[in-house]
PDB file of C-alpha atoms in Angstrom:
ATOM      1  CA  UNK A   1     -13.215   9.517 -24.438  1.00 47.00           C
ATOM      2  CA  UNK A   2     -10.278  11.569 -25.832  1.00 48.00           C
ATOM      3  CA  UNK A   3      -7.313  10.030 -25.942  1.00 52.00           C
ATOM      4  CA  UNK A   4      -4.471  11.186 -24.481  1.00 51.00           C
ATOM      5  CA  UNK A   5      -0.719  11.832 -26.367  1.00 51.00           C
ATOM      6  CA  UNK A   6       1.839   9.254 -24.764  1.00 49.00           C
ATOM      7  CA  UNK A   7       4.586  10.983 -23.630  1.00 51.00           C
ATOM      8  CA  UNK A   8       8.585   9.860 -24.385  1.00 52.00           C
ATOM      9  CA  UNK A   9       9.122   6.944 -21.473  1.00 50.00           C
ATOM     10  CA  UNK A  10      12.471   7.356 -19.975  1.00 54.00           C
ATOM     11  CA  UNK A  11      15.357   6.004 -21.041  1.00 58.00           C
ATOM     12  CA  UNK A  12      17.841   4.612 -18.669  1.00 60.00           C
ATOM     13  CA  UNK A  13      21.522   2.904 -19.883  1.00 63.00           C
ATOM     14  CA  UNK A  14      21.702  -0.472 -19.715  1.00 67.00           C
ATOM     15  CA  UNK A  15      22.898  -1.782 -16.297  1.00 68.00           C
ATOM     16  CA  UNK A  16      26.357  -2.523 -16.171  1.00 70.00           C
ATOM     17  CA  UNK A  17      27.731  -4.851 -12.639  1.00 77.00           C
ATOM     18  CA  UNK A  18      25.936  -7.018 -10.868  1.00 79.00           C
ATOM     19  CA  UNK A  19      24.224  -4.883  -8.329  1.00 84.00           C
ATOM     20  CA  UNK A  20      22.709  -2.577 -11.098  1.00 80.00           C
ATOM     21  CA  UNK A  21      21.072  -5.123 -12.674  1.00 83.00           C
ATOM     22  CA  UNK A  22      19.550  -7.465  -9.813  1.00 84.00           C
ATOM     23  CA  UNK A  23      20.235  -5.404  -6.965  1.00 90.00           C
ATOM     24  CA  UNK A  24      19.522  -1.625  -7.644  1.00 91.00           C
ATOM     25  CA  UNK A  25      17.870  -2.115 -10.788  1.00 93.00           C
ATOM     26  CA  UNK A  26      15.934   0.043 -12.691  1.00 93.00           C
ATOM     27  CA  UNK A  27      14.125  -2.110 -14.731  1.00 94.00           C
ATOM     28  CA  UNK A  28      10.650  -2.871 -14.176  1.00 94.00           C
ATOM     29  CA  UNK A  29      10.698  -6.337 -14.752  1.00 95.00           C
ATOM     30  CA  UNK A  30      13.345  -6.724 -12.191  1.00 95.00           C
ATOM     31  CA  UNK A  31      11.912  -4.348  -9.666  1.00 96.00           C
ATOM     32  CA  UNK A  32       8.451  -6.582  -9.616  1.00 96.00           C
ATOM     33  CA  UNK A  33      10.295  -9.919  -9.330  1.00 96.00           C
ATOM     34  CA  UNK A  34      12.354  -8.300  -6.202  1.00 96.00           C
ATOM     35  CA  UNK A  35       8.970  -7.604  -5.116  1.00 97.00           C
ATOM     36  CA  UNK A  36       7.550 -10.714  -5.900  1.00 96.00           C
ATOM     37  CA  UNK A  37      10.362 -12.699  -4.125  1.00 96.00           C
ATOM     38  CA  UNK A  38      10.250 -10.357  -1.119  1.00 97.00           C
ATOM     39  CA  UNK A  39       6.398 -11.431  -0.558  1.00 97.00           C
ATOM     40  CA  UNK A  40       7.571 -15.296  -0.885  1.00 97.00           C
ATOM     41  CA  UNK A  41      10.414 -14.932   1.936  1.00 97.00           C
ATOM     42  CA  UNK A  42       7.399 -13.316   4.219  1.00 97.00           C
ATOM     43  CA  UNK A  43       5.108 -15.802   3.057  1.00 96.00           C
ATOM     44  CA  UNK A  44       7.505 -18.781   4.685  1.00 97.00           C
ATOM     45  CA  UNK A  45       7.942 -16.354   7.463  1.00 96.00           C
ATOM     46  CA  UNK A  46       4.528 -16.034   8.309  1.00 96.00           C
ATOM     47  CA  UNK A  47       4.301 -19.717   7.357  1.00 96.00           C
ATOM     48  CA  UNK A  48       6.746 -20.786  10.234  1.00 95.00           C
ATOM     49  CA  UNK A  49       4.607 -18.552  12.496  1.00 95.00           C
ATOM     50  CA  UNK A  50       1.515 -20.280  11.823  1.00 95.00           C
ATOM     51  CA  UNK A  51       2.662 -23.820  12.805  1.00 95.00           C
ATOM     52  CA  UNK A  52       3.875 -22.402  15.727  1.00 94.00           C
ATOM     53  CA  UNK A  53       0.279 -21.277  16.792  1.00 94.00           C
ATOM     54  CA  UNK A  54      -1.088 -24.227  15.871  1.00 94.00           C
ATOM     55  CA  UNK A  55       1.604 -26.615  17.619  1.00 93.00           C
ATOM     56  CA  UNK A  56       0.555 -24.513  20.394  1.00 93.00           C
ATOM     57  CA  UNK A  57      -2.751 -25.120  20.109  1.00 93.00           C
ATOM     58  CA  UNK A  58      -2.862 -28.553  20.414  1.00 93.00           C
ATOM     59  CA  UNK A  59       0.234 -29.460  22.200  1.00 93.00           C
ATOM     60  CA  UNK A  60       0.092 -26.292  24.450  1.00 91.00           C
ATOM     61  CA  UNK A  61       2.854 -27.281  26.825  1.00 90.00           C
ATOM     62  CA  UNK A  62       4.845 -29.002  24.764  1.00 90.00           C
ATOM     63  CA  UNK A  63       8.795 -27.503  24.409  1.00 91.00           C
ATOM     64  CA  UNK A  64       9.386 -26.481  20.790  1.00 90.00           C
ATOM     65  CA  UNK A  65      13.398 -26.816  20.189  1.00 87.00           C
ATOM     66  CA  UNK A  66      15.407 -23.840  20.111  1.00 85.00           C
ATOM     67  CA  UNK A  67      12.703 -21.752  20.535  1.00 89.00           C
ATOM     68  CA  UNK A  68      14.028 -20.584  24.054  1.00 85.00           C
ATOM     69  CA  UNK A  69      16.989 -18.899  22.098  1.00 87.00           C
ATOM     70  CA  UNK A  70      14.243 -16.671  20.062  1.00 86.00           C
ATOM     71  CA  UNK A  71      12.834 -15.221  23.392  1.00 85.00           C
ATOM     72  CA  UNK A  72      13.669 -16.338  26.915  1.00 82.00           C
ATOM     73  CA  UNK A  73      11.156 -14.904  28.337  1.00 83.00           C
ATOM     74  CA  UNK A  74       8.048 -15.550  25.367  1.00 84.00           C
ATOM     75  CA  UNK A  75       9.151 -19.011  25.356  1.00 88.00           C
ATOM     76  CA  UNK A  76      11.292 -20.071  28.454  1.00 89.00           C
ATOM     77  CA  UNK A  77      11.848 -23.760  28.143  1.00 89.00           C
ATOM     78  CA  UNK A  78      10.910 -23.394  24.493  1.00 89.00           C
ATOM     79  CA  UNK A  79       7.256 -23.564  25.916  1.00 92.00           C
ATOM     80  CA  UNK A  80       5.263 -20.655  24.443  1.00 92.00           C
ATOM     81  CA  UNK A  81       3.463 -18.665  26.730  1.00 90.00           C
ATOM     82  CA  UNK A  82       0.016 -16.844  26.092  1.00 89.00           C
ATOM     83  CA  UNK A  83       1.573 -13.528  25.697  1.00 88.00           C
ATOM     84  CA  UNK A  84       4.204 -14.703  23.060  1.00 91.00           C
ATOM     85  CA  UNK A  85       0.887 -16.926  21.427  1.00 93.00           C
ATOM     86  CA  UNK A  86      -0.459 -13.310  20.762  1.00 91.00           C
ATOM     87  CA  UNK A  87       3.130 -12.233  19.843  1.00 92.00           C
ATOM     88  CA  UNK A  88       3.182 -14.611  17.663  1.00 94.00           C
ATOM     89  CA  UNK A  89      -0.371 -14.002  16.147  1.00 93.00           C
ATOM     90  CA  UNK A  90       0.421 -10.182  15.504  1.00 94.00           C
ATOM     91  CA  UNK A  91       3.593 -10.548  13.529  1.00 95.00           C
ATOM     92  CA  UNK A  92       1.744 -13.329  11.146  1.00 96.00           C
ATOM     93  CA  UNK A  93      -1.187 -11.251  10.614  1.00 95.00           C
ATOM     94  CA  UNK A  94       0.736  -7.906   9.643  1.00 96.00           C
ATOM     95  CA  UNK A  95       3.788 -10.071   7.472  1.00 96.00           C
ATOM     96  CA  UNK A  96       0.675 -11.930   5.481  1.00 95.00           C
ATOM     97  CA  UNK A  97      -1.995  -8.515   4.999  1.00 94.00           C
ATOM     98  CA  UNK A  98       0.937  -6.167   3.983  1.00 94.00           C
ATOM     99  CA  UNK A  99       3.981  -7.715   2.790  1.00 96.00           C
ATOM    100  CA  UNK A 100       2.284 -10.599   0.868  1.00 96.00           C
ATOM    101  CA  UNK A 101      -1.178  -9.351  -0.265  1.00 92.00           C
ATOM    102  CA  UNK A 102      -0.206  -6.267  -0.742  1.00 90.00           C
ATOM    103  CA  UNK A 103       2.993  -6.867  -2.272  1.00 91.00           C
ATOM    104  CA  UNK A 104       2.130  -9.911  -4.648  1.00 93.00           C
ATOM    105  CA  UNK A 105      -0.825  -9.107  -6.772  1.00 92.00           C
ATOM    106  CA  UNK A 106      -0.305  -5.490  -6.308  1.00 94.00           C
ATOM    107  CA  UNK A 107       3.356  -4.168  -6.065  1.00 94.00           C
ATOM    108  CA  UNK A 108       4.849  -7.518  -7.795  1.00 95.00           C
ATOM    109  CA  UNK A 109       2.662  -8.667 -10.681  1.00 95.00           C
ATOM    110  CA  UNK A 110       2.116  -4.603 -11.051  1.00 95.00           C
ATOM    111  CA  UNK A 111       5.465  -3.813 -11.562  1.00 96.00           C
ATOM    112  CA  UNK A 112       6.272  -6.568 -13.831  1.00 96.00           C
ATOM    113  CA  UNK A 113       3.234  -6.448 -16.247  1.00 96.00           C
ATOM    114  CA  UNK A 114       1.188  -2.949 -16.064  1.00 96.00           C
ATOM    115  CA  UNK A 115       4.333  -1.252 -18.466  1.00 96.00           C
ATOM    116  CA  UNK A 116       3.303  -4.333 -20.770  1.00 95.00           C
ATOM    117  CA  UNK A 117      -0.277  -4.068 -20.974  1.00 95.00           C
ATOM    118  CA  UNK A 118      -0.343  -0.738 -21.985  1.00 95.00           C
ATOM    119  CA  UNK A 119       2.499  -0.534 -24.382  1.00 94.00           C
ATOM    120  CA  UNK A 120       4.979   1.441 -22.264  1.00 94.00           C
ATOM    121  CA  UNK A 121       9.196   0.348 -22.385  1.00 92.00           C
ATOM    122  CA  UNK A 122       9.148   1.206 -18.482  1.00 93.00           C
ATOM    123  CA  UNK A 123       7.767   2.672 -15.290  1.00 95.00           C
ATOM    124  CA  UNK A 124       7.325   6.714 -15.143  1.00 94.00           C
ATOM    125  CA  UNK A 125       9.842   7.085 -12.357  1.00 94.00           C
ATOM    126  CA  UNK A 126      12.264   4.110 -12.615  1.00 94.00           C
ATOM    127  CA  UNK A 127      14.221   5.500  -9.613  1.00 93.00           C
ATOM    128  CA  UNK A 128      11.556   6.053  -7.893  1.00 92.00           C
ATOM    129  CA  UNK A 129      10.457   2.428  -8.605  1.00 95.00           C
ATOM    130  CA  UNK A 130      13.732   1.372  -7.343  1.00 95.00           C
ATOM    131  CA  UNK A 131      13.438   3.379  -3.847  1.00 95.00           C
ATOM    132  CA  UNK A 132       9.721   2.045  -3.313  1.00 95.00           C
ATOM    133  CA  UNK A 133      11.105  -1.907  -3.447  1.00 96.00           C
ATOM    134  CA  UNK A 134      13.995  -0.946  -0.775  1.00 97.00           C
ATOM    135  CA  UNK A 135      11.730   0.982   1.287  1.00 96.00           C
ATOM    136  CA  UNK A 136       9.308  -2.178   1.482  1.00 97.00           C
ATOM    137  CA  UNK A 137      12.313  -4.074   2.001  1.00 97.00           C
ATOM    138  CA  UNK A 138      13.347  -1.769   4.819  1.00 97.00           C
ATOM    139  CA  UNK A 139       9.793  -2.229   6.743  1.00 97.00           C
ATOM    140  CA  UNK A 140      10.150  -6.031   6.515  1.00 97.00           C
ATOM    141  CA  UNK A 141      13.798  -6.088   8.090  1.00 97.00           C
ATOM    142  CA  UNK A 142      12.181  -3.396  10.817  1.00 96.00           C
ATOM    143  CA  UNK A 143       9.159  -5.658  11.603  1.00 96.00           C
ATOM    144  CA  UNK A 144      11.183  -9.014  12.087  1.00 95.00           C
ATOM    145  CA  UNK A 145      13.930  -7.081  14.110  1.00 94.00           C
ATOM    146  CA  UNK A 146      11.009  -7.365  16.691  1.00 92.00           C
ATOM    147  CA  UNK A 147      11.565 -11.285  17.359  1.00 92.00           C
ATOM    148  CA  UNK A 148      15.233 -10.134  18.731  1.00 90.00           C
ATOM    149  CA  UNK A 149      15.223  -7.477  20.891  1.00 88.00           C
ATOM    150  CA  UNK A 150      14.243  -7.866  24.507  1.00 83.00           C
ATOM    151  CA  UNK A 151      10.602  -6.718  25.109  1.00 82.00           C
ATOM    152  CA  UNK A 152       9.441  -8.878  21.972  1.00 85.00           C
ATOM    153  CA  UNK A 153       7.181  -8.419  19.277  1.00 90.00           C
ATOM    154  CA  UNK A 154       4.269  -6.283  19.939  1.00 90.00           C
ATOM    155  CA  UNK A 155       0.501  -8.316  21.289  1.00 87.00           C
ATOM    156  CA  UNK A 156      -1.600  -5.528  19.735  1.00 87.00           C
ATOM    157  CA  UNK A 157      -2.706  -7.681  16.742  1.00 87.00           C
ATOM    158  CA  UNK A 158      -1.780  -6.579  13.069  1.00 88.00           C
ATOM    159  CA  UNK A 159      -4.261  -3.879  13.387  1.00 87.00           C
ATOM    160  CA  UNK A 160      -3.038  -1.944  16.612  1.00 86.00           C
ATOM    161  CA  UNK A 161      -6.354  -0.798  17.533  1.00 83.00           C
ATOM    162  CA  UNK A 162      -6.360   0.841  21.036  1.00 79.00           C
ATOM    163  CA  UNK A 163      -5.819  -0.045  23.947  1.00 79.00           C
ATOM    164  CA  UNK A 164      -4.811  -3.362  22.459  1.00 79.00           C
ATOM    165  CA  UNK A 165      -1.512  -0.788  20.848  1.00 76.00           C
ATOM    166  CA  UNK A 166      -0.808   0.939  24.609  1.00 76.00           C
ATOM    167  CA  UNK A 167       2.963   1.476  24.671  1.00 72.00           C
ATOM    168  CA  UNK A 168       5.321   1.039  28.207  1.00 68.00           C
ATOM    169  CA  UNK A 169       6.207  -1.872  30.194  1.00 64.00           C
ATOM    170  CA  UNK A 170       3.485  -1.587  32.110  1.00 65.00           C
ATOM    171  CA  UNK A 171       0.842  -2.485  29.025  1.00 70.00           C
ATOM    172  CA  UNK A 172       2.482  -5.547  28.110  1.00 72.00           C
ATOM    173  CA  UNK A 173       5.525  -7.793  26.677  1.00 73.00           C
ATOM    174  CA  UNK A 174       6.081  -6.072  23.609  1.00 72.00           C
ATOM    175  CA  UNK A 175       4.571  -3.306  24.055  1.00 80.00           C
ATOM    176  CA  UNK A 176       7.875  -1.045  24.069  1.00 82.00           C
ATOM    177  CA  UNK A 177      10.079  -0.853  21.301  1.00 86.00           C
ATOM    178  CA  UNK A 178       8.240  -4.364  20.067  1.00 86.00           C
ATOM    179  CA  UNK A 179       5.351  -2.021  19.306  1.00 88.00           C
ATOM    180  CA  UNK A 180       7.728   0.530  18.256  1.00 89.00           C
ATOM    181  CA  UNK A 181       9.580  -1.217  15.631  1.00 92.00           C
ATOM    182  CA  UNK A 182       5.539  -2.290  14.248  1.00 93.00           C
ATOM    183  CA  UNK A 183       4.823   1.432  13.781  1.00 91.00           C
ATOM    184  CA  UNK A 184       7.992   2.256  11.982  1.00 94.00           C
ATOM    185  CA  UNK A 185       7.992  -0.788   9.954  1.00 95.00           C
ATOM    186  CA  UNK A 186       4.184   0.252   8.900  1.00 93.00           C
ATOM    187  CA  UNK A 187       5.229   4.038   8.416  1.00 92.00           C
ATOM    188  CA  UNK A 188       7.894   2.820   5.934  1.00 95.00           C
ATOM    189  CA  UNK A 189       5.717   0.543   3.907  1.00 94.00           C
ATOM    190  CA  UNK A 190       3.552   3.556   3.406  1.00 91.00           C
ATOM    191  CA  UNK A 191       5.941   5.279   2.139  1.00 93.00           C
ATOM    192  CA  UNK A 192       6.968   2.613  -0.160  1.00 94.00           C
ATOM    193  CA  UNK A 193       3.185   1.932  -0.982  1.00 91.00           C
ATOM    194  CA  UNK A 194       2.784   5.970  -1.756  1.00 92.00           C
ATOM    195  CA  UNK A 195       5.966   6.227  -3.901  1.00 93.00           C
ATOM    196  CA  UNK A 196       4.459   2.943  -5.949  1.00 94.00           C
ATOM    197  CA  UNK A 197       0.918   4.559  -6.204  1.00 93.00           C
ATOM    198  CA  UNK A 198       2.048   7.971  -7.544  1.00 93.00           C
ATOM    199  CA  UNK A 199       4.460   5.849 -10.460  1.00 95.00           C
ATOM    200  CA  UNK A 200       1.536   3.136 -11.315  1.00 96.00           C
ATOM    201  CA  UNK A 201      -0.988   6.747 -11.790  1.00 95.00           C
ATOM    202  CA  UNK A 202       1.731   8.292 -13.178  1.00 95.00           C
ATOM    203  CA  UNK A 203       2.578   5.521 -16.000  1.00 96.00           C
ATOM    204  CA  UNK A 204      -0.854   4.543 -16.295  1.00 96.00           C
ATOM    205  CA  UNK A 205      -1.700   8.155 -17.162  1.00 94.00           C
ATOM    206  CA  UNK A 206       1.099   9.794 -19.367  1.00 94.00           C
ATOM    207  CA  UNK A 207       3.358   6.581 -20.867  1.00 94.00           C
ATOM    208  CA  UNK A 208      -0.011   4.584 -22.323  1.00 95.00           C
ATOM    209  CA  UNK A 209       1.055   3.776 -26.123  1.00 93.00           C
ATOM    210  CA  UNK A 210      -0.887   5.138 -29.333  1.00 92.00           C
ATOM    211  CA  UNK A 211      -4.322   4.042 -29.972  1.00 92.00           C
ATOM    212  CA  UNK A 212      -4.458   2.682 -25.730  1.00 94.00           C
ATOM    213  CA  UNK A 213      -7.621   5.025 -24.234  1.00 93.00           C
ATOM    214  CA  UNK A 214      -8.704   4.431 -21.073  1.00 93.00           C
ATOM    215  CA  UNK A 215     -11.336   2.140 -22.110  1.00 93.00           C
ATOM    216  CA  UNK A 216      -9.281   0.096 -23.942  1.00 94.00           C
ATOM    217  CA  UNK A 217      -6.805  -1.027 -20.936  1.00 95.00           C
ATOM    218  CA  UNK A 218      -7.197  -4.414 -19.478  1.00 95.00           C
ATOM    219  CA  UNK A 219      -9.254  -4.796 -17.167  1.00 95.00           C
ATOM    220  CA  UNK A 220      -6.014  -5.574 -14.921  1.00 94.00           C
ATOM    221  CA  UNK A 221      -4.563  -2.069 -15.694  1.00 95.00           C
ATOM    222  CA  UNK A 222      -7.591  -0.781 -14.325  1.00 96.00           C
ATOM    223  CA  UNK A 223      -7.428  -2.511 -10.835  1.00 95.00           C
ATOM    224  CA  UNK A 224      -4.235  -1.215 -10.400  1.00 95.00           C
ATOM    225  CA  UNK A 225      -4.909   2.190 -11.322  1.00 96.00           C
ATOM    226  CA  UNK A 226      -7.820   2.063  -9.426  1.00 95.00           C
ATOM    227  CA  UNK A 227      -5.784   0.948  -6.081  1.00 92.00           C
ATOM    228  CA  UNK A 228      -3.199   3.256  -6.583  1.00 93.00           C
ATOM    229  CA  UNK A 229      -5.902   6.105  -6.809  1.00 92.00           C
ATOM    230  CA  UNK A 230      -7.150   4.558  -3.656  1.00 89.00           C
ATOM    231  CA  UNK A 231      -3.698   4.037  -1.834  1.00 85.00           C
ATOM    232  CA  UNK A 232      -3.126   7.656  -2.076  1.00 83.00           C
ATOM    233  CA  UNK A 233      -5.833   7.584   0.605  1.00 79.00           C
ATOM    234  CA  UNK A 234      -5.124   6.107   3.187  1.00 70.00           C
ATOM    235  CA  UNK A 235      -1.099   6.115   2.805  1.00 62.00           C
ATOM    236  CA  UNK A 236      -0.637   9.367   4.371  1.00 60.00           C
ATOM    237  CA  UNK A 237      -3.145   8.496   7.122  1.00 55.00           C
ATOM    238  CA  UNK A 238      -0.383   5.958   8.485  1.00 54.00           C
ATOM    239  CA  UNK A 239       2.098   8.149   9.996  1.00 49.00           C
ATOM    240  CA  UNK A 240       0.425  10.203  12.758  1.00 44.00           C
ATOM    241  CA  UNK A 241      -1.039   7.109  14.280  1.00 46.00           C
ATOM    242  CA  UNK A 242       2.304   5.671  14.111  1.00 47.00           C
ATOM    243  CA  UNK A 243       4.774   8.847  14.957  1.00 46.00           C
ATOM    244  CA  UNK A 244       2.510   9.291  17.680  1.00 43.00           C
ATOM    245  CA  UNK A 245       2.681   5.515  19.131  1.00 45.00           C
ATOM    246  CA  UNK A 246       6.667   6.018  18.646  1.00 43.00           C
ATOM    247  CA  UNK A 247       6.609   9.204  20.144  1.00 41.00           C
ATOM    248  CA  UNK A 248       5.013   8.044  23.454  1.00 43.00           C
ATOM    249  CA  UNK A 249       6.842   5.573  24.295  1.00 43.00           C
ATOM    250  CA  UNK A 250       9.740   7.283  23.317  1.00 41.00           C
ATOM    251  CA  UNK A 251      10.687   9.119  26.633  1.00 43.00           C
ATOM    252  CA  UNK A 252       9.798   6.035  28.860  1.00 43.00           C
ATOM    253  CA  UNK A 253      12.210   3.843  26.997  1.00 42.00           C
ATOM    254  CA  UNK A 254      14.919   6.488  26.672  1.00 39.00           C
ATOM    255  CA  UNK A 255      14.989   6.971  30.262  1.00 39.00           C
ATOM    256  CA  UNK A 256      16.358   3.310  30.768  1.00 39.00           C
ATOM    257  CA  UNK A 257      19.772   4.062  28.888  1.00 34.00           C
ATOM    258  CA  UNK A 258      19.845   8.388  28.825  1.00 36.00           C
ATOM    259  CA  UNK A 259      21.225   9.810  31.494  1.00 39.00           C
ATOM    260  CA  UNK A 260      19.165  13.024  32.937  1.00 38.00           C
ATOM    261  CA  UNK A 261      16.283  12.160  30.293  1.00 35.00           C
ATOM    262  CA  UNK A 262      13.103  13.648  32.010  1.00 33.00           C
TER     263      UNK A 262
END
């Protein structure tokens, strides 16, 4: 296969403050342990959400302290009702299929050791890299925002599929800005997903060092090529499903608190 020229990687300055260099950082190393540690804080999440099912499931109406001050009405007494079990179930599903599966092997161990493996000093589009993590970040703080508002997280499973996703009071607890919150939080990890697809092709492609062809990257390179490729898929397919969910139940919940809305 011919080989391809590597192009000049960008150069960035060396961080200077705190924030630049852990917070907003442009490295990739950085970027993929932010990523990494952002999949272990939803891995405990999900990991406190699990015992709770299965508490449930074998003590099923016994009080679980300070529950009651999560959701009154999912859990009044701190006993967890059917509806919140499904609640409950939803949240731990989406937290474990996107923000840790995704974001481990993929986004974490990615960023930290694709620019490695194929002899590159850094990602493609550092910022870019940089505004993928905090978009991520941004879903996660969305979909656990959920547990605190009034209607609750969504019952819809981490999959939405209809009519389980039906939006207004009338479908269910959660099923108003619970479900919501699920859609935006989704249609923002898409967008972080599609700006770190388009910078793994991107560096795979163009920053590969001399004497790296395609058939001589690591097997590893490959998958993550290969997913990006694939993510560029189904990404975009995320937010008319989602925009349209919102924009249903839009109206019905604005009517509550907007005077005149019709």
């Amino acid at each position: 296969m011919e080989q391809t020229l590597p192009q000049p990687a960008h150069v960035h300055a060396p961080p200077k403050g705190f924030l630049r260099k852990y917070v907003f950082s442009l490295d990739h190393k950085v970027i993929g342990k932010q990523y990494y540690g952002l999949a272990l804080i939803a891995v405990f999440t999900g990991m406190i959400l699990s015992w709770l099912m299965r508490f449930h499931l074998v003590w099923p109406n016994a009080k679980i302290l300070g529950l009651d001050l999560v959701s009154k009405t999912g859990a009044p007494g701190g006993v967890i009702t059917p509806e919140y079990y499904l609640s409950l179930l939803t949240m731990h599903g989406t937290l474990m299929v996107f923000f840790v599966l995704t974001n481990a092997p993929f986004a974490g161990f990615g960023n930290f050791f694709l620019p490695i493996q194929i002899g590159a000093e850094d990602m493609a589009f550092p910022r870019f890299n940089m505004m993928s993590f905090w978009t991520t970040a941004a879903a996660f703080v969305v979909l656990v925002l959920a547990f605190f508002i009034p209607d609750g997280p969504p019952i819809s499973g981490w999959t939405a599929y209809a009519p389980l996703s039906a939006v207004g009071k009338d479908a269910g607890p959660g099923l108003g800005w619970g479900q919501n919150l699920w859609a935006i939080s989704i249609g923002l990890f898409c967008i972080g997903q599609l700006l770190g697809s388009l910078n793994f092709i991107a560096t795979t492609l163009d920053l590969r060092t001399k004497g790296m062809t395609l058939m001589r990257m690591p097997i590893c390179t490959w998958a993550w090529f290969i997913t990006s490729c694939i993510g560029l898929l189904p990404s975009p397919s995320c937010y008319p499903p989602a925009c349209f969910s919102f924009s249903i139940a839009w109206p019905a919940q604005a009517s509550s608190f907007l005077p005149g809305w019709s």
